[in-house]
Amino acid sequence: MQFSSRFAIAIHMFACIDTFGADHKVTSKFLAGSINVNPVIIRQILGKLKAAGLLNSKQGSSGIRIAKDPEEISLLDIFQALEMIDHNQLFGFHENPSTDCVVGRNIHYILDDRLESIQQVLEEKLSSIRLSEVLADTEKYVNEKNVKK
């Protein structure tokens, strides 16, 4: 099982907005073309990123824009805006393990602390990476690819 692709799509959106925003009107249709997904998916993700104050857009305006300095946005901010963690828990747990089974009765004692520590490491790493770093890498790779053509 994998995480939802919403996180990677959101970062792709930020990279496109930063790369093309000065020269093109960046719309959900424009982004959908780059990401190769339905514009409805882009609009759903856009709604969450707007609600978190990370992106701005208005119908009929100059397109979608990054709402803050990318140095102020961490990958954790994006991850949290997309509600990638359900009820503040990265790992879901089956609701009712059998209390008749010795393993079922103790599985939370066995796993809860371990899973929580894994989540903490993930969140710490995501918070240490700034969107500005991703955008700088995007510019670097886009420019390298353009030179090679």
PDB file of C-alpha atoms in Angstrom, residues 94 96-107:
ATOM      1  CA  HIS A  94      -7.949  -1.739  12.812  1.00  0.00           C
ATOM      2  CA  ASN A  96     -11.388  -3.853  17.210  1.00  0.00           C
ATOM      3  CA  PRO A  97      -8.620  -6.401  17.532  1.00  0.00           C
ATOM      4  CA  SER A  98      -9.896  -9.495  19.235  1.00  0.00           C
ATOM      5  CA  THR A  99      -9.580  -9.351  23.000  1.00  0.00           C
ATOM      6  CA  ASP A 100      -9.958 -13.113  22.994  1.00  0.00           C
ATOM      7  CA  CYS A 101      -6.568 -13.418  21.278  1.00  0.00           C
ATOM      8  CA  VAL A 102      -3.377 -12.783  23.229  1.00  0.00           C
ATOM      9  CA  VAL A 103      -1.872 -10.902  20.255  1.00  0.00           C
ATOM     10  CA  GLY A 104      -5.053  -8.915  19.551  1.00  0.00           C
ATOM     11  CA  ARG A 105      -5.338  -7.987  23.200  1.00  0.00           C
ATOM     12  CA  ASN A 106      -1.775  -6.606  23.222  1.00  0.00           C
ATOM     13  CA  ILE A 107      -1.173  -5.313  19.689  1.00  0.00           C
TER      14      ILE A 107
END
